[in-house]
Every structure is written in C-alpha cells, then in structure tokens.
Short mmCIF file of C-alpha atoms (C1' of nucleotides) in Angstrom, two decimals:
data_model
loop_
_atom_site.label_atom_id
_atom_site.label_comp_id
_atom_site.label_asym_id
_atom_site.label_seq_id
_atom_site.Cartn_x
_atom_site.Cartn_y
_atom_site.Cartn_z
CA MET A 1 -24.65 36.66 -12.25
CA THR A 2 -24.21 40.17 -14.26
CA THR A 3 -25.64 38.72 -17.46
CA ASP A 4 -27.87 40.63 -19.82
CA THR A 5 -29.25 40.62 -23.14
CA GLY A 6 -26.74 40.72 -25.46
CA ASP A 7 -24.14 39.50 -23.50
CA GLY A 8 -23.65 35.17 -25.08
CA ALA A 9 -20.61 34.66 -22.40
CA ALA A 10 -22.54 32.87 -19.76
CA PHE A 11 -24.13 30.19 -22.18
CA ARG A 12 -22.95 26.82 -21.43
CA SER A 13 -23.10 26.18 -25.14
CA ASP A 14 -23.74 27.99 -28.82
CA CYS A 15 -26.46 25.82 -28.76
CA SER A 16 -29.87 27.22 -28.78
CA ILE A 17 -31.45 24.76 -26.81
CA ALA A 18 -28.50 24.53 -23.94
CA ARG A 19 -28.70 28.31 -23.98
CA SER A 20 -33.15 28.34 -23.67
CA LEU A 21 -32.59 25.95 -21.15
CA ASP A 22 -29.98 28.19 -18.84
CA ILE A 23 -33.16 30.29 -18.00
CA LEU A 24 -36.00 28.28 -18.37
CA GLY A 25 -34.49 24.59 -17.19
CA ASP A 26 -36.63 24.22 -14.11
CA LYS A 27 -39.71 23.25 -12.46
CA TRP A 28 -40.91 26.42 -12.29
CA THR A 29 -39.96 29.63 -14.57
CA LEU A 30 -42.27 28.36 -17.41
CA LEU A 31 -45.20 28.33 -14.64
CA VAL A 32 -44.53 31.72 -13.94
CA VAL A 33 -44.34 32.65 -17.33
CA ARG A 34 -47.89 30.57 -18.60
CA ASP A 35 -49.85 32.56 -15.51
CA LEU A 36 -48.35 36.11 -16.82
CA MET A 37 -48.97 34.96 -20.32
CA TRP A 38 -52.58 33.45 -19.94
CA HIS A 39 -53.86 33.15 -16.60
CA GLY A 40 -53.79 37.14 -15.48
CA ARG A 41 -51.82 36.49 -12.70
CA HIS A 42 -49.84 39.37 -12.33
CA THR A 43 -49.24 40.58 -8.59
CA PHE A 44 -46.32 38.32 -6.66
CA GLN A 45 -49.43 36.78 -4.29
CA ALA A 46 -51.55 36.19 -8.07
CA LEU A 47 -48.77 34.32 -8.28
CA GLN A 48 -47.88 32.39 -5.68
CA GLU A 49 -51.51 31.10 -5.58
CA SER A 50 -51.36 29.22 -8.59
CA ALA A 51 -52.18 25.36 -7.90
CA GLU A 52 -49.26 24.18 -8.04
CA ARG A 53 -48.03 26.56 -4.88
CA MET A 54 -44.60 27.65 -5.72
CA PRO A 55 -42.52 29.07 -2.40
CA ALA A 56 -42.06 32.56 -1.89
CA SER A 57 -38.80 32.80 -2.04
CA ILE A 58 -38.44 30.27 -5.18
CA LEU A 59 -41.03 32.71 -7.02
CA ALA A 60 -39.02 36.17 -6.17
CA ASP A 61 -36.01 34.40 -7.38
CA ARG A 62 -37.48 32.91 -10.70
CA LEU A 63 -38.93 37.15 -11.34
CA ARG A 64 -35.55 38.54 -10.48
CA ARG A 65 -33.87 36.16 -12.81
CA LEU A 66 -36.63 36.74 -15.46
CA ARG A 67 -36.08 40.59 -14.68
CA ALA A 68 -32.58 40.39 -15.51
CA TRP A 69 -33.29 38.32 -18.98
CA ASP A 70 -35.71 40.56 -19.96
CA LEU A 71 -38.19 38.50 -20.23
CA VAL A 72 -40.55 39.81 -17.54
CA ARG A 73 -40.90 43.90 -16.11
CA ARG A 74 -42.44 45.47 -13.75
CA GLU A 75 -44.30 48.05 -12.98
CA PRO A 76 -45.96 49.75 -10.13
CA TYR A 77 -50.13 49.89 -10.41
CA GLN A 78 -50.29 52.12 -7.49
CA THR A 79 -47.99 54.36 -5.39
CA ASN A 80 -49.26 54.69 -1.95
CA PRO A 81 -47.99 51.79 -0.63
CA VAL A 82 -46.39 50.20 -3.97
CA ARG A 83 -47.60 47.61 -4.96
CA HIS A 84 -46.16 46.12 -8.67
CA ALA A 85 -47.11 43.94 -11.17
CA TYR A 86 -45.74 41.71 -13.76
CA HIS A 87 -46.00 41.67 -17.17
CA LEU A 88 -43.96 39.65 -20.20
CA THR A 89 -42.47 41.92 -22.74
CA GLU A 90 -42.10 40.94 -26.21
CA MET A 91 -39.28 38.31 -25.93
CA GLY A 92 -41.58 36.80 -22.64
CA ARG A 93 -44.35 36.78 -24.83
CA GLY A 94 -42.21 34.78 -27.43
CA LEU A 95 -42.08 32.07 -25.39
CA GLU A 96 -45.98 31.59 -25.91
CA PRO A 97 -45.36 28.50 -29.54
CA VAL A 98 -42.75 26.97 -26.79
CA LEU A 99 -45.65 26.63 -23.84
CA ARG A 100 -48.03 25.77 -26.38
CA GLN A 101 -45.73 22.78 -27.72
CA VAL A 102 -45.32 21.89 -24.15
CA MET A 103 -48.64 21.79 -23.34
CA ALA A 104 -49.78 19.26 -26.07
CA TRP A 105 -47.12 16.82 -25.36
CA GLY A 106 -48.34 16.95 -21.47
CA HIS A 107 -51.87 16.89 -22.69
CA ARG A 108 -51.29 13.61 -25.03
CA ASN A 109 -48.84 11.46 -22.88
CA LEU A 110 -49.32 12.93 -19.67
CA GLY A 111 -53.20 13.38 -19.31
CA GLY A 112 -52.82 16.95 -17.94
CA GLY A 113 -55.38 19.68 -19.04
CA PHE A 114 -55.55 21.87 -22.01
CA PHE A 115 -55.61 25.30 -22.06
CA VAL A 116 -57.36 27.71 -24.83
CA PRO A 117 -56.30 31.31 -24.04
CA GLU A 118 -58.78 33.22 -26.24
CA GLY A 119 -61.93 31.49 -28.04
CA GLU A 120 -59.83 29.12 -30.77
CA GLU A 121 -61.49 26.24 -30.11
CA GLY A 122 -62.30 22.43 -27.97
CA GLY A 123 -62.28 22.93 -24.31
CA ALA A 124 -60.68 24.95 -21.51
CA ASP A 125 -58.70 23.90 -17.72
CA PRO A 126 -56.58 26.10 -17.12
CA GLY A 127 -54.74 23.78 -14.23
CA MET B 1 -40.94 5.72 -9.45
CA THR B 2 -44.08 3.01 -11.37
CA THR B 3 -45.15 5.95 -11.98
CA ASP B 4 -46.08 5.75 -16.40
CA THR B 5 -48.70 7.51 -18.11
CA GLY B 6 -52.46 7.17 -17.17
CA ASP B 7 -51.39 7.54 -13.41
CA GLY B 8 -51.63 11.41 -12.43
CA ALA B 9 -50.98 10.77 -8.89
CA ALA B 10 -47.62 12.10 -8.55
CA PHE B 11 -47.86 15.34 -10.37
CA ARG B 12 -48.07 18.45 -8.33
CA SER B 13 -51.12 19.31 -10.79
CA ASP B 14 -53.74 19.07 -13.42
CA CYS B 15 -51.65 21.15 -15.22
CA SER B 16 -50.47 19.45 -18.99
CA ILE B 17 -47.32 22.16 -18.91
CA ALA B 18 -46.90 20.76 -14.78
CA ARG B 19 -46.61 17.91 -15.79
CA SER B 20 -43.87 17.97 -18.03
CA LEU B 21 -41.92 19.76 -16.23
CA ASP B 22 -42.22 17.64 -13.48
CA ILE B 23 -40.61 15.78 -16.01
CA LEU B 24 -38.21 17.92 -18.45
CA GLY B 25 -37.72 20.61 -16.34
CA ASP B 26 -34.43 21.04 -15.80
CA LYS B 27 -31.18 21.89 -17.19
CA TRP B 28 -30.04 18.87 -18.39
CA THR B 29 -32.98 16.18 -19.92
CA LEU B 30 -33.74 18.05 -23.34
CA LEU B 31 -30.04 18.36 -23.64
CA VAL B 32 -30.46 14.64 -23.95
CA VAL B 33 -33.04 14.21 -26.22
CA ARG B 34 -31.65 16.21 -28.38
CA ASP B 35 -29.09 14.72 -29.20
CA LEU B 36 -30.42 10.95 -29.23
CA MET B 37 -33.09 12.81 -31.14
CA TRP B 38 -30.21 14.61 -34.00
CA HIS B 39 -27.36 14.62 -32.94
CA GLY B 40 -27.36 10.65 -33.47
CA ARG B 41 -25.75 10.45 -29.98
CA HIS B 42 -26.79 6.90 -28.44
CA THR B 43 -24.65 5.54 -25.99
CA PHE B 44 -23.28 6.79 -23.04
CA GLN B 45 -19.99 8.22 -23.97
CA ALA B 46 -20.99 10.07 -26.78
CA LEU B 47 -23.50 11.74 -24.54
CA GLN B 48 -21.19 12.49 -22.88
CA GLU B 49 -19.02 14.21 -25.18
CA SER B 50 -21.66 17.03 -25.93
CA ALA B 51 -20.94 19.68 -26.28
CA GLU B 52 -22.14 21.07 -23.13
CA ARG B 53 -20.13 18.18 -20.99
CA MET B 54 -22.60 16.74 -18.54
CA PRO B 55 -21.45 14.55 -15.53
CA ALA B 56 -21.40 11.21 -15.69
CA SER B 57 -23.55 10.99 -12.74
CA ILE B 58 -26.31 13.18 -14.03
CA LEU B 59 -26.50 11.72 -17.85
CA ALA B 60 -26.69 8.15 -15.30
CA ASP B 61 -29.51 10.14 -13.76
CA ARG B 62 -31.38 11.56 -16.75
CA LEU B 63 -30.62 7.99 -18.38
CA ARG B 64 -32.65 6.57 -15.61
CA ARG B 65 -35.53 9.06 -15.59
CA LEU B 66 -36.17 9.18 -19.21
CA ARG B 67 -36.31 4.72 -19.00
CA ALA B 68 -38.71 5.27 -16.11
CA TRP B 69 -41.03 7.62 -17.85
CA ASP B 70 -40.53 5.27 -21.04
CA LEU B 71 -39.22 8.27 -23.21
CA VAL B 72 -36.11 6.04 -24.03
CA ARG B 73 -35.33 2.71 -24.42
CA ARG B 74 -32.05 0.60 -23.29
CA GLU B 75 -31.18 -1.76 -26.03
CA PRO B 76 -27.96 -4.09 -26.03
CA TYR B 77 -25.62 -3.36 -28.81
CA GLN B 78 -23.30 -6.04 -28.42
CA THR B 79 -23.16 -8.75 -26.05
CA ASN B 80 -19.59 -9.56 -25.03
CA PRO B 81 -19.41 -7.12 -23.03
CA VAL B 82 -22.69 -5.80 -22.62
CA ARG B 83 -22.68 -2.18 -24.81
CA HIS B 84 -26.07 -0.13 -24.51
CA ALA B 85 -27.47 1.63 -26.59
CA TYR B 86 -30.49 4.32 -26.21
CA HIS B 87 -32.91 5.61 -28.64
CA LEU B 88 -35.99 7.61 -28.12
CA THR B 89 -39.66 6.03 -28.10
CA GLU B 90 -42.51 7.34 -29.78
CA MET B 91 -42.81 9.13 -26.43
CA GLY B 92 -39.89 10.65 -27.12
CA ARG B 93 -39.36 11.31 -30.49
CA GLY B 94 -43.11 13.06 -30.13
CA LEU B 95 -40.91 16.19 -27.89
CA GLU B 96 -39.67 17.70 -31.40
CA PRO B 97 -42.36 19.94 -31.08
CA VAL B 98 -41.20 21.64 -28.23
CA LEU B 99 -37.40 21.04 -29.24
CA ARG B 100 -37.79 22.53 -32.32
CA GLN B 101 -39.97 25.45 -30.98
CA VAL B 102 -37.44 25.51 -28.09
CA MET B 103 -34.49 26.13 -30.38
CA ALA B 104 -36.71 28.24 -32.52
CA TRP B 105 -36.89 30.58 -29.82
CA GLY B 106 -32.90 31.15 -28.22
CA HIS B 107 -31.98 31.14 -31.73
CA ARG B 108 -34.08 34.43 -31.98
CA ASN B 109 -33.44 35.80 -28.48
CA LEU B 110 -29.98 34.60 -27.14
CA GLY B 111 -28.44 34.08 -30.42
CA GLY B 112 -27.52 30.46 -30.51
CA GLY B 113 -27.01 28.24 -33.48
CA PHE B 114 -30.26 26.71 -35.44
CA PHE B 115 -29.90 23.31 -36.17
CA VAL B 116 -32.14 21.39 -39.11
CA PRO B 117 -32.42 17.88 -38.81
CA GLU B 118 -33.18 16.78 -42.02
CA GLY B 119 -32.94 18.78 -45.59
CA GLU B 120 -35.09 21.02 -45.01
CA GLU B 121 -33.72 24.48 -45.46
CA GLY B 122 -30.83 27.14 -44.35
CA GLY B 123 -27.88 26.40 -42.29
CA ALA B 124 -26.39 23.90 -39.82
CA ASP B 125 -24.98 24.88 -36.65
CA PRO B 126 -25.43 21.31 -33.90
CA GLY B 127 -24.29 23.10 -30.18
"C1'" DG C 1 -0.16 -13.70 -15.76
"C1'" DC C 2 0.21 -9.13 -15.99
"C1'" DT C 3 -0.87 -4.99 -17.36
"C1'" DG C 4 -3.44 -1.28 -20.15
"C1'" DG C 5 -8.13 0.36 -22.36
"C1'" DT C 6 -12.54 0.70 -23.34
"C1'" DG C 7 -17.29 1.14 -22.21
"C1'" DA C 8 -21.05 1.90 -18.62
"C1'" DC C 9 -21.36 3.22 -15.05
"C1'" DT C 10 -21.10 4.33 -8.78
"C1'" DT C 11 -19.41 6.47 -5.25
"C1'" DT C 12 -18.23 10.57 -2.78
"C1'" DC C 13 -17.79 15.20 -1.10
"C1'" DG C 14 -18.00 19.61 -1.06
"C1'" DA C 15 -21.09 23.14 -3.11
"C1'" DT C 16 -24.90 24.39 -4.28
"C1'" DT C 17 -30.22 24.92 -4.65
"C1'" DT C 18 -34.96 23.83 -2.65
"C1'" DG C 19 -38.73 24.26 0.23
"C1'" DC C 20 -40.96 25.42 4.80
"C1'" DA C 21 -42.07 28.88 7.51
"C1'" DA C 22 -41.22 32.61 10.11
"C1'" DG C 23 -40.16 37.65 10.23
"C1'" DT C 24 -39.65 42.03 8.02
"C1'" DG C 25 -41.50 46.86 6.49
"C1'" DA C 26 -44.55 49.65 4.31
"C1'" DC C 27 -48.52 51.81 4.21
"C1'" DA C 28 -53.90 51.43 5.33
"C1'" DA C 29 -58.35 50.92 7.68
"C1'" DT C 30 -60.45 50.40 12.59
"C1'" DA D 1 -52.82 51.03 19.10
"C1'" DT D 2 -53.74 47.07 16.36
"C1'" DT D 3 -55.01 44.53 13.11
"C1'" DG D 4 -54.61 43.54 7.37
"C1'" DT D 5 -53.00 43.37 3.31
"C1'" DC D 6 -49.22 42.94 0.34
"C1'" DA D 7 -44.67 42.22 -1.49
"C1'" DC D 8 -40.63 40.00 0.15
"C1'" DT D 9 -36.68 38.67 2.64
"C1'" DT D 10 -34.65 35.58 5.87
"C1'" DG D 11 -32.93 30.89 8.63
"C1'" DC D 12 -32.65 26.37 7.69
"C1'" DA D 13 -32.43 21.72 7.02
"C1'" DA D 14 -32.45 18.68 3.50
"C1'" DA D 15 -32.35 17.43 -1.42
"C1'" DT D 16 -29.79 18.14 -5.43
"C1'" DC D 17 -25.97 19.16 -8.44
"C1'" DG D 18 -21.22 18.18 -10.28
"C1'" DA D 19 -15.85 17.32 -10.14
"C1'" DA D 20 -13.16 13.80 -9.66
"C1'" DA D 21 -12.52 10.10 -8.75
"C1'" DG D 22 -13.09 4.47 -8.30
"C1'" DT D 23 -15.16 0.20 -9.94
"C1'" DC D 24 -17.15 -3.38 -12.91
"C1'" DA D 25 -16.57 -6.68 -17.08
"C1'" DC D 26 -14.41 -7.77 -21.06
"C1'" DC D 27 -10.47 -7.68 -24.34
"C1'" DA D 28 -5.91 -6.76 -26.43
"C1'" DG D 29 -0.66 -7.08 -25.96
"C1'" DC D 30 3.46 -9.44 -24.08
#
DNA sequence: GCTGGTGACTTTCGATTTGCAAGTGACAAT
DNA sequence: ATTGTCACTTGCAAATCGAAAGTCACCAGC
C-alpha cells in the first residue's frame, strides 16, 4: 500500500470508474466524505457517531486510506493533549457532484432522505 | 432479499447515500452497470471479459443482487440451449449521472480514461 | 456413441476484510 | 489516586473475496 497520488500502477484498469472504485468502492468511504463535506463532523468521535454507527477500526482504516490518497488532511486542533481534526482536500471536495448524484438516485429510488447543504431550495434531512 | 423499492426496513439509515451504498457500495457492482449501460456487454461471458477481469463467482452474485434490486433484468435471447442476456431497468439506467460524475472525478484526479457513449464531443476510451 | 466445444454458472477453499468488543496511551480534572 | 475524554489499536469470529476447477445443458463433428 505505498500508492500515492501520481502513481497509476496500482489500478485495476485504465477506466476512470474502475480507478475511482479502487478508492471509493466500499460501503463506508463515501459516508466519511459525506460527513466531512456536509455534516460538520471533523473529529474521529464525531464521525463515529453518525447514524450508520461505523466501527472504530473501519473508520481508522478509511481515514488512513483517504489521507494516503490525499482526499483528506489531518490537522491538530489542540496541542495538549493532541487532538486531530479531519478536513477534505480539494480533491476530496471534488467528490461533491458524485455525492449529489448518488443522493439524488437514492432519494428517487430508495426513499432515502434528501439533504441540501446551504440554502439552495427544498427541504432538509441529514441522515 | 425480498426488499423492493418502497421498503426501507433493510437499510442502515435513512440517508440516501447510505442506502445507495448498501446496494452499490463495492468494487464491482458499478462496473457491471457501466458495461451494461455503455459497452454493449449483455451476456455473462461478455461481462466477464471486461478489462477488470471480474471473477465468475462475483459476477454471478452481483447480477443476482442487481436483479433482486430490480436494477437489471434477465431475458433469454435463445431457447435451445437457454442463453440469457442482461439489461438495465429504468432504475438501473437512472444511474447514468452517477456513473458520469464518478468517471469525471476519476478522469480529473486519477488519470483514468474518459468515455463518451454517443457523439457528444471529445475523445473515446472505454476502459 | 463418443469426444470436444460453448455459455452460464456453481463449488471449493485459502486469503482477506468486516465488525463487535475490549484495551491502550496521553492528558485533564477531581 | 481515580475518573473521564479522545483517538485510536488489538483480538478474534464471522462473512466475503477471488482464483481455479467443476458442473450442467446443449450442439457439432466423427
């Protein structure tokens, strides 16, 4: 697992979708991105307390991977004791359109809630 | 697995993204959708021969799940011996914007190929 | 009738990943 | 000294993955 941005050798294929799924293709990763992007959850604990009750071991692993791929950055927000906060990088923020489409599809077809980050129109329903 | 559209009991949470990931959240499912949607691969074998070399056992499982969720329909295209072809349902076709955004993100950030289905503009590069 | 080939899967089984629960280490407060 | 908080890590059983091989239905050729 020494693959960082810029190295393309580790991917399954040249397809952009396959490559994206190599990073995002599991049940949890995009939920972390969702919480960082829209729900103001920036600490380990806050992320863990999301509705889906992500196990700590998996959260730690996903944050590690997201940092390795430079989708997420970790910064100390206090020094004694050291506490860290997680934030999306620009590459991570670039996933917003993906998240929006996934949300729209789930809303249309699976009856899930719809969330609109900043006063855009319509209702609100985190989830 | 008797959960169809309208039933929300089996999902992890109310969030549309979480619900979508309950169905699509793995490394392979969206590649099957991609091949059915854009690459004219409609038989088991054709799907298996995609660049990512999906194992038969996983392909069989994913097609089963996609059918259970009514994203994909299976139809016999010849009767002796019975051979089946897979096609997206309307719900499945509804994933096209998702696929496009995922592709765009992977293209921008991971250097993957970009594929445009019908003469829209730009290059072509399946994957 | 026997052998070979095709298409669509299923089975087997070791390796990997998941996910629950509990533990750890740093520090602050009581 | 004990308790509490935060951010993880560790242990381990169970589930899932994935490569290879096998199965089943049928047709074609000899």
